Amino acid sequence: MSITVKVQDLVKYYGSGENLVKAVDHTSLSIENAKFTAIVGRSGSGKSTLLHMIGGLDRPDSGKVYIGKTDIFALNEDRLAQFRRKKIGFVFQDFNLIPSLNVWENIVLPLGLDGKKVRESEIEELLVQLGLQDKRSAMPATLSGGQKQRVAIARAVAANPAIICADEPTGNLDSQSELEVVNLMKKCVADYGQTLVMITHDEGIAQMADCIIVIEDGKVVNQS
Amino acid sequence: MKMVTRTAIANMKYHKSKNILTGIAIFLTSVLLFLVPSIGFAFMDTEFTLVNQTYPTWHALFRAVDETTAAGLMAHHDIETGGLRSDVGFFYHENANITTCYMDSAAQKLYKVELSEGRFPQKEDELVVSEGMLKEFGVSADIGDTVTLPFQKYLSDGMDFAADEEFTICGFLPDNEASLKSHTFMALVSEEYLRNETPKEDIRYRFLFRVADADGQTTDEIEAKISAIRESFNIPETGMNINEDYLMANHTDPAFFTAIAIILLVVTAAGIITIYSIYYVSMAQRVQEFGKLKAIGATKRQIRQIVLREGLCTACLAVPAGLVLSTLLMRPILTAFSKTISQVLDSSTNQIYQNIIDSHEISLYRWEFYLFAAAAAFITVYLSLFVPMRKAQRISPIEAMRYQGTPVKQTLRKGYTDLTISRLAKTSLMGNKKRSSFTILSMSITGILVVTVATILSCANPKNGADNNIYGHYVLELNTESGNREHPEREWNNLIQKNPLTDNLKQQIEHLDGVEKVVDFTWLHIETDLEGSEEIGVSGLLGLPESCFPELKKGILEGDASWEDLLSGDKIILNETIRRWLPELQVGDTLEIQTSDGNHTVTRSLEIIAIGNYPYGMVKHNFLLTAKEAADSLLPEDCTGYFHVFADQNYDKTLENNLKELMGDRELLSMTTWKDEYEVLRTFMTIMRSACTAFLAILSMICVMNLINTMVNSIHLRKKELGMMQAMGMTGSQLSKMLRLEGMFYTISTLFLSVGAGSILGYAAFLWAKKDGFLSVAVYHFPFGAVLIVITVLTFVQLLLTALLGRSVKKESLIERIRFSE
Ligand SMILES: Nc1ncnc2c1ncn2[C@@H]1O[C@H](COP(=O)(O)OP(=O)(O)O)[C@@H](O)[C@H]1O
Ligand SMILES: [Mg+2]
């Protein structure tokens, strides 16, 4: 069993004085390689803040995050960006597709940013897997919520990153699409051997995970 | 309704950057709307005041009017005041020109004749003179003193011999710098003198008058009245002189208003396009806002009002600010202009000019223009809000809810297999074709205007103008004047009896230092059978030497001519400019011409074998061109009309003085120099150039607001989108590159359109200006300087903008942008 992500004494506060919010408060945890880890907790407990720091989107007040052997906050902004596009994929609750790009372009965007040549057959296979084979040239505005989220998943896995961070990816979906999406993500992780870290408020989904981390007031209260 | 205003004000604060930009555009628009008419009118007023201070105040005069006609004219209902003047002769002096006349008190007023000392003459021997005039004769005298001076009287059939005559001085006229310099003076005699010297039936007056009820009438209307009076008294047109400068100065010329109106229309159009496009571009961002307002029950009318009031509130701040700034700018601008003008004015006129501007004789700040500028600025805002207002009210709540960032109309797009940064920039621009093209178009309009105007200005080279208007560097010509009874010696047929442009003079000039050659042209005063030729003054036949034939040949537009044709004496080339007045003239037409030296009259039929276009300096306003030899053979006298002196440099003070010395009797010869022409043109062009540059600079600033708005908006709108790209690993330099590429797209497209269309339009404008002689444009010059400035400014603004925007994007943390939503 190997550890991919190691969080050490991570701190992120917002505001000051009366308005001080301890979003992440001296948190330490580790996430196992090639497993599905679910993060659960009440709204406002600091889950998103934690996940953003794990994915290198936000910087902590103090503490460290190791991905593999890399201390990611020791990297400068550009290095961190480069690190992100190689190692980490994101899926957000509100999809966040680029409206001026079509489905295909949205998916290959991280590859493009990395200056990598697109292997068309791989992406086509991914489209088939996600049931998007006839949406290749469609614009995001014409897709349903479930379809949009599947495009976002395809985008997150296209560059074959080591870790996929998903922040309530099913929050905006009906229960039918919700299950579909989670199963797809699990399948991808299993097929490509990726690590999946997913925030969810859904008890059922959390039960599908290999490991559950419970957060309360910025602290890890339980890891199983 | 209160809610509407409150929402509008809240919106104004919320969309601060957009409102600052529209505010600046409105501000600059109102500056121009005030400054253009104010400066225009201030100039006109200055000119008018100057004229009123120096010119006589009669509207017109009739020459050679006898007593009975004068009495009839006095009684005419269309004449307000009439004055009489009668010239009795002049005091004979070699260098000075001293007109002597009788004037009645009305004429004295109309001519603004005021004595510095003494009174007007009453007794027969009384005389009013000026000290400067007495000095010419080396005499000094006081009031009451008797002086004896050589006097040459007008007789009914010409001039008498000069003879000494005795006068008693009763008053003095003031001297001014101009008259001392030109040795031109006036002396006044009494009515008694006139009546005793001339038999009653031989007395001829100049009748000068002001037309009744002239206030508020246009120049054309007054001139029409004058002509009507003239016709009813059977006075020939040549016997009339209209005080054009005075009329122009006091009664406005419609063309002036047209010019101002056109400029103001351009300003308003630029304002509307810019403000409209700023609102248009930001409308996308506000679909949701208006949709939500609608969803909670705002009516269409309320939505319209919210948009309108937001714009009007901005205008309420920007317009007064604009008016304050322009008020502060007025005086410095006028002073700068008058400094430039002063370079070509003689010092006395210059002094008057400066006094007018410094004293408060003209009102620089007219409330009408404040009112106008404010009203026009508000109307501009209203017009530019018109379409956004309609758009806002049409937004449906559904549209607003479903709306995600930039609205994309397409459902499918072929797209790229691989993405690069430049392709990313391209898709973003193409995803919003309408917005991109709108911004580019509206910016290009100014760019095109700048390039077009710059073309004309760069073609307007005072050197070319002077080259065109003066053939050679110094031109000596006969000072002929026809129909001027006071100067019969200037009648052409009198002049050629003793033509001062002799071969001897030519040789002397050729021997002067610095002279390369002297080209002499023959000139004949002719009469033709053409209808209307008298009025437009087509009366000249020019004979050019063989050395000019290549130039003659080159200028031919229609037909053909060989030197032998011209030598034959019955074939001529027609000067094309004459066809503006006589468009019916064609190649192949035959003209009957007549010329007379007073002793014999020659009649010829001349065939037009070609029509040509020539520099003004070469052909002047003469309409028939032929070989010198052919022209010379018409009359026995020496009919040399011009010496064109070519020197080894454009101007040489010593040479000019030497030429003046050789000219001697300046009465009958006049000299124009390349240098004078150049100076006048140069000053005029400097003024034109600075005015145009200032105007275009402000106009460009208005349009740059547009670029700023588009860029700010495209980045503001895509904050989250850009954040996502960064989350996926876009580095800072990749982001900058993308923004730079987008900005470059706007800049380069705008430049292409501006320079491309501007060059074409500029060339068209050049052709028009050349044809019309506007700014003496002759040779086409591409406005490299201006284009370079346009390119530099636009590129600089865009780079600066991208850098600033890029920095502001990077300043916000990535996570803030990802969480950002409106
Ligand atoms: N940029 C911010 N400024 C101030 N407070 C913030 C910011 N981001 C998050 N917070 C606060 O931090 C706490 C944790 O937020 P978040 O991580 O989004 O919680 P969760 O994802 O568990 O709902 C919340 O109380 C939130 O209000
Ligand atoms: Mg959250």
PDB file of C-alpha atoms in Angstrom, chain A residues 48-49 52 57-58 78 81-82 84-85 90 92 94 96 98-102 104-105 108-110 112-114 116-118 120 136-139 141-142 148 155, chain B residues 402 404-406 408 410-421 424 427-428 431 720-721 724-734 813-815 818-819:
ATOM      1  CA  SER A  48     -13.673  22.418  -0.527  1.00  0.00           C
ATOM      2  CA  THR A  49     -10.881  24.478   0.977  1.00  0.00           C
ATOM      3  CA  HIS A  52      -8.373  22.933  -3.342  1.00  0.00           C
ATOM      4  CA  LEU A  57      -5.280  25.477  -6.519  1.00  0.00           C
ATOM      5  CA  ASP A  58      -4.967  27.386  -3.265  1.00  0.00           C
ATOM      6  CA  ASP A  78       4.119  28.486 -13.001  1.00  0.00           C
ATOM      7  CA  ALA A  81       0.492  25.111 -12.863  1.00  0.00           C
ATOM      8  CA  GLN A  82       2.644  22.739 -14.884  1.00  0.00           C
ATOM      9  CA  ARG A  84      -1.271  20.472 -11.975  1.00  0.00           C
ATOM     10  CA  ARG A  85      -1.765  19.826 -15.639  1.00  0.00           C
ATOM     11  CA  PHE A  90     -10.487  18.466 -11.444  1.00  0.00           C
ATOM     12  CA  PHE A  92     -16.405  20.664 -10.131  1.00  0.00           C
ATOM     13  CA  ASP A  94     -20.914  23.391 -11.664  1.00  0.00           C
ATOM     14  CA  ASN A  96     -17.060  24.736 -15.566  1.00  0.00           C
ATOM     15  CA  ILE A  98     -15.344  26.634 -21.501  1.00  0.00           C
ATOM     16  CA  PRO A  99     -18.402  27.910 -23.383  1.00  0.00           C
ATOM     17  CA  SER A 100     -16.564  28.942 -26.541  1.00  0.00           C
ATOM     18  CA  LEU A 101     -14.978  25.509 -27.000  1.00  0.00           C
ATOM     19  CA  ASN A 102     -16.846  22.471 -28.244  1.00  0.00           C
ATOM     20  CA  TRP A 104     -13.765  17.760 -27.982  1.00  0.00           C
ATOM     21  CA  GLU A 105     -11.804  20.941 -27.435  1.00  0.00           C
ATOM     22  CA  VAL A 108      -8.227  18.111 -24.945  1.00  0.00           C
ATOM     23  CA  LEU A 109      -7.635  21.526 -23.371  1.00  0.00           C
ATOM     24  CA  PRO A 110      -5.297  20.253 -20.584  1.00  0.00           C
ATOM     25  CA  GLY A 112      -3.096  21.461 -25.349  1.00  0.00           C
ATOM     26  CA  LEU A 113      -1.896  23.544 -22.440  1.00  0.00           C
ATOM     27  CA  ASP A 114       0.796  20.975 -21.802  1.00  0.00           C
ATOM     28  CA  LYS A 116       1.093  17.396 -25.864  1.00  0.00           C
ATOM     29  CA  LYS A 117      -0.040  15.877 -29.104  1.00  0.00           C
ATOM     30  CA  VAL A 118      -3.551  14.514 -28.879  1.00  0.00           C
ATOM     31  CA  GLU A 120      -7.217  10.874 -31.237  1.00  0.00           C
ATOM     32  CA  ARG A 136     -17.919  15.458 -30.289  1.00  0.00           C
ATOM     33  CA  SER A 137     -18.642  18.799 -32.009  1.00  0.00           C
ATOM     34  CA  ALA A 138     -21.460  19.960 -29.753  1.00  0.00           C
ATOM     35  CA  MET A 139     -21.186  23.217 -27.831  1.00  0.00           C
ATOM     36  CA  ALA A 141     -24.614  25.207 -23.954  1.00  0.00           C
ATOM     37  CA  THR A 142     -26.573  22.497 -25.765  1.00  0.00           C
ATOM     38  CA  LYS A 148     -21.798  18.329 -19.125  1.00  0.00           C
ATOM     39  CA  ARG A 155     -11.440  16.422 -19.396  1.00  0.00           C
TER      40      ARG A 155
ATOM     41  CA  ARG B 402     -30.064  29.403 -18.775  1.00  0.00           C
ATOM     42  CA  GLN B 404     -23.855  30.736 -18.988  1.00  0.00           C
ATOM     43  CA  GLY B 405     -21.095  33.238 -19.427  1.00  0.00           C
ATOM     44  CA  THR B 406     -20.839  34.256 -23.051  1.00  0.00           C
ATOM     45  CA  VAL B 408     -23.083  31.016 -27.785  1.00  0.00           C
ATOM     46  CA  GLN B 410     -23.909  27.872 -32.340  1.00  0.00           C
ATOM     47  CA  THR B 411     -24.917  24.390 -31.373  1.00  0.00           C
ATOM     48  CA  LEU B 412     -22.167  22.595 -33.246  1.00  0.00           C
ATOM     49  CA  ARG B 413     -18.725  23.628 -34.335  1.00  0.00           C
ATOM     50  CA  LYS B 414     -16.150  21.649 -36.257  1.00  0.00           C
ATOM     51  CA  GLY B 415     -13.287  22.722 -34.012  1.00  0.00           C
ATOM     52  CA  TYR B 416      -9.664  21.694 -33.692  1.00  0.00           C
ATOM     53  CA  THR B 417      -8.315  18.298 -32.803  1.00  0.00           C
ATOM     54  CA  ASP B 418      -5.326  19.821 -31.071  1.00  0.00           C
ATOM     55  CA  LEU B 419      -5.465  22.990 -29.046  1.00  0.00           C
ATOM     56  CA  THR B 420      -2.761  25.616 -28.783  1.00  0.00           C
ATOM     57  CA  ILE B 421      -2.766  28.973 -27.082  1.00  0.00           C
ATOM     58  CA  LEU B 424      -7.698  29.180 -27.828  1.00  0.00           C
ATOM     59  CA  THR B 427     -12.018  30.367 -30.669  1.00  0.00           C
ATOM     60  CA  SER B 428     -12.731  32.933 -28.023  1.00  0.00           C
ATOM     61  CA  GLY B 431     -17.217  32.605 -30.465  1.00  0.00           C
ATOM     62  CA  LYS B 720     -14.117  32.130 -14.111  1.00  0.00           C
ATOM     63  CA  GLU B 721     -13.339  30.631 -17.468  1.00  0.00           C
ATOM     64  CA  MET B 724     -10.650  27.128 -14.975  1.00  0.00           C
ATOM     65  CA  MET B 725      -7.964  27.166 -17.595  1.00  0.00           C
ATOM     66  CA  GLN B 726      -5.437  27.990 -14.912  1.00  0.00           C
ATOM     67  CA  ALA B 727      -6.799  25.205 -12.712  1.00  0.00           C
ATOM     68  CA  MET B 728      -6.143  22.884 -15.593  1.00  0.00           C
ATOM     69  CA  GLY B 729      -2.570  24.038 -15.655  1.00  0.00           C
ATOM     70  CA  MET B 730      -2.409  27.177 -17.774  1.00  0.00           C
ATOM     71  CA  THR B 731       0.675  29.055 -16.654  1.00  0.00           C
ATOM     72  CA  GLY B 732       0.868  32.833 -16.161  1.00  0.00           C
ATOM     73  CA  SER B 733       2.850  33.280 -19.351  1.00  0.00           C
ATOM     74  CA  GLN B 734       0.379  31.194 -21.329  1.00  0.00           C
ATOM     75  CA  SER B 813      -6.056  34.459  -6.460  1.00  0.00           C
ATOM     76  CA  LEU B 814      -7.008  31.573  -8.618  1.00  0.00           C
ATOM     77  CA  ILE B 815      -9.421  30.209  -6.088  1.00  0.00           C
ATOM     78  CA  ILE B 818     -12.992  29.809  -9.586  1.00  0.00           C
ATOM     79  CA  ARG B 819     -15.484  30.619  -6.884  1.00  0.00           C
TER      80      ARG B 819
END
